[in-house]
Coordinates of C-alpha atoms in Angstrom, one line a residue:
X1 CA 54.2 6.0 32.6
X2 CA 52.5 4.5 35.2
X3 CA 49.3 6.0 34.9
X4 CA 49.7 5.1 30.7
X5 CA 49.9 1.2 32.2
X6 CA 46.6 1.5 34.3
X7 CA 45.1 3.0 31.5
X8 CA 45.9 0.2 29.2
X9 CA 45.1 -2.3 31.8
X10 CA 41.9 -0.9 32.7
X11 CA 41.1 -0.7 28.6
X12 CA 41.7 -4.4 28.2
X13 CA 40.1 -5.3 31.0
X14 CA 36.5 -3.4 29.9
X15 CA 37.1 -5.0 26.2
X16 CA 37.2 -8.3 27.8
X17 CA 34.3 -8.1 30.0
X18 CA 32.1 -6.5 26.8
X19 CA 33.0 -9.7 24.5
X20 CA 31.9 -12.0 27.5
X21 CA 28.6 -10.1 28.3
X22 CA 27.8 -10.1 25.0
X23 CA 28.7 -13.5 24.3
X24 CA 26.8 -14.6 26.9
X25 CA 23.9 -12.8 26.3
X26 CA 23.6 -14.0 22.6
X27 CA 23.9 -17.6 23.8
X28 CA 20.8 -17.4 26.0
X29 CA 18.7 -16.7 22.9
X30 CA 16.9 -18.5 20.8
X31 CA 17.4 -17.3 17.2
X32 CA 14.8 -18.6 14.6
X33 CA 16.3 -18.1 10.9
X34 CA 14.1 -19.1 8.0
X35 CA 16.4 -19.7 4.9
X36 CA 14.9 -19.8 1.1
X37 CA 17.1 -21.7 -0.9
X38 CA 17.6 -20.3 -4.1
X39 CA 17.5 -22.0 -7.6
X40 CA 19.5 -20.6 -10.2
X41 CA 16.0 -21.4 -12.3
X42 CA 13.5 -19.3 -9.8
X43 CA 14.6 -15.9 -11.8
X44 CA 12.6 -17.6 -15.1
X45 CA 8.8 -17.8 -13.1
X46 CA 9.2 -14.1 -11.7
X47 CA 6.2 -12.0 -13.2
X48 CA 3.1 -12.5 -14.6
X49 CA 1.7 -15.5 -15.8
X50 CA -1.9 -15.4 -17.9
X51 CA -3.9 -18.6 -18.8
X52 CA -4.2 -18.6 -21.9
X53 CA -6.3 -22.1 -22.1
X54 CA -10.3 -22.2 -23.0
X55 CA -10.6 -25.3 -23.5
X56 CA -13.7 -27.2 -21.7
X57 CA -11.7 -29.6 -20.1
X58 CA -9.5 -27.2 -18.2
X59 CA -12.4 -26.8 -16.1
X60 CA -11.8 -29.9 -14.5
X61 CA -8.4 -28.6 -13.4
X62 CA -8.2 -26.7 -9.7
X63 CA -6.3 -24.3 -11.8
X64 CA -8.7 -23.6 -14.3
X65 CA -10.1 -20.8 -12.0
X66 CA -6.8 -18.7 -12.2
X67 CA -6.7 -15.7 -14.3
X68 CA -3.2 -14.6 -13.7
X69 CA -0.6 -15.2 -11.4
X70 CA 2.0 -12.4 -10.5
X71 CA 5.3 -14.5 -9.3
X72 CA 7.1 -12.3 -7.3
X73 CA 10.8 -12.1 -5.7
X74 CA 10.0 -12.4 -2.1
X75 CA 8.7 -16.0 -3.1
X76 CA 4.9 -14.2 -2.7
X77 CA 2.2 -14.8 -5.2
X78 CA -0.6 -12.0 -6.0
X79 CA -3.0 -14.9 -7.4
X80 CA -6.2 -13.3 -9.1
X81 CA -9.4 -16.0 -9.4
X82 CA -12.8 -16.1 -10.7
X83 CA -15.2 -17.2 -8.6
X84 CA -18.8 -17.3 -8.8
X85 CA -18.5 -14.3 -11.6
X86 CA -16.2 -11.9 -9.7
X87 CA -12.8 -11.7 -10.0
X88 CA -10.4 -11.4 -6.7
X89 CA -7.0 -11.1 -6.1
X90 CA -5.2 -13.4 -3.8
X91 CA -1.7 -13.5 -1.6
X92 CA -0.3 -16.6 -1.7
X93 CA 3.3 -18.0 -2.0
X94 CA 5.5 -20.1 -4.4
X95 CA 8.7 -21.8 -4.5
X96 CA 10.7 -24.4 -7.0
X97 CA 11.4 -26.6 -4.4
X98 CA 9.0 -29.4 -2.3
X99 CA 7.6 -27.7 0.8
X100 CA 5.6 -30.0 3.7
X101 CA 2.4 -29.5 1.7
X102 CA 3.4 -30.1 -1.6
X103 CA 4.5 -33.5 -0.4
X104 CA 1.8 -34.5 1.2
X105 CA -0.4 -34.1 -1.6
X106 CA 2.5 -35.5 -4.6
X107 CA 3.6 -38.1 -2.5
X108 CA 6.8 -38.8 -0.3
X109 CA 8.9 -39.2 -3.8
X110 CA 7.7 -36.3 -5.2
X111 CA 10.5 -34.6 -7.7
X112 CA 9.9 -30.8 -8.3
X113 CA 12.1 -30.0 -11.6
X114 CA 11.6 -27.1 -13.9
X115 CA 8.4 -26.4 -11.9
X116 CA 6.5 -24.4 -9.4
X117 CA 4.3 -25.1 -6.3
X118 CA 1.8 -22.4 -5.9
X119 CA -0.3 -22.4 -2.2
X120 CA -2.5 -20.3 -1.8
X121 CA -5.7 -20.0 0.5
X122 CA -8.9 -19.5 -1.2
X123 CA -11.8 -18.3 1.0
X124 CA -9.6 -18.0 3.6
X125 CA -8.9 -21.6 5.3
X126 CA -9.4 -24.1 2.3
X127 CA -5.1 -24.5 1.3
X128 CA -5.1 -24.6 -2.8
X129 CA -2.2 -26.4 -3.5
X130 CA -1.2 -26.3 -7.5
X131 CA 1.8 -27.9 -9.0
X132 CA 2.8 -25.9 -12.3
X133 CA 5.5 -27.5 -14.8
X134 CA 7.4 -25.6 -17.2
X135 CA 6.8 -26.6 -20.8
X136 CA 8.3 -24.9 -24.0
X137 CA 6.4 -25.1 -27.2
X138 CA 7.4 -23.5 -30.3
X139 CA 9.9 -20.9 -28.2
X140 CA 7.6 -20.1 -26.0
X141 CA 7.5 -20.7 -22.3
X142 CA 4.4 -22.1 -20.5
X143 CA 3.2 -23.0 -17.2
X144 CA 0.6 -25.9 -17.5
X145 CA -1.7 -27.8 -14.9
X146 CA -3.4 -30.7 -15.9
X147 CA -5.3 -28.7 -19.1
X148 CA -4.6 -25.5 -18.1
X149 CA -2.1 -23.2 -19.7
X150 CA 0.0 -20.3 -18.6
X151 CA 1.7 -17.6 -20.5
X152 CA 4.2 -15.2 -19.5
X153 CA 3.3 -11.7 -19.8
X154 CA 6.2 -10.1 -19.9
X155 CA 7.2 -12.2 -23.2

């Protein structure tokens, strides 16, 4: 009986020490957690989006370059562009809420509903930043900027 109470003693005494070590060793660090927050809307702009706009003024629009965009879940953006005659794709990223960018360049008041940012960087260090509303027009669903229009492929 005796050795039972050591044993139980000793057993409490080693669970007490782990939930202190570990305790203290999770205060001391520095956890960095990057939280998306979700819009009940984002499912709608996942996939691929073709411009479907011609026109000669769209080519006044910084969008009017964009071939397709490929929207995808991981709020990433496979962005393909014509440039100079060739076509290339491009990572960027996406998201149906203001980011730190999208402010700066739509002002402090800007209201992002039923739209997307899309950043990406073209050449490599000049930050395209493109703000795509959501239009619908006889059923359909479009993305426009300025003049230019896109259509959802998977429609």
């Amino acid at each position: 009986m005796k050795s039972l109470h050591i044993i139980i003693i000793l057993s409490a005494f080693i669970i007490l020490t782990s939930f202190k070590t570990k305790a203290t060793f999770q205060s001391n660090i520095n956890h960095t957690i990057v939280v998306i927050n979700h819009n009940q809307d984002d499912h709608v702009f996942i996939g691929k989006w073709i411009q479907n706009s011609h026109a000669p003024a769209a080519k006044k629009w910084r969008a009017s370059s964009i071939i397709k965009i490929d929207f995808k879940k991981d709020y990433t953006a496979h962005v393909l562009v014509s440039e100079g005659g060739e076509t290339k794709i491009i990572i960027g990223s996406w998201s149906t809420k203001e980011t730190e960018n999208s402010i700066k360049i739509m002002g402090p008041n800007a209201e992002l509903e039923n739209g997307v940012i899309l950043e990406y960087l073209r050449n490599g260090k000049d930050l395209n930043l493109i703000h795509l509303s959501k239009r619908i027009s006889d059923g359909k669903v479009f993305l426009e900027s300025g003049d230019v229009l896109f259509e959802s492929a998977l429609k």
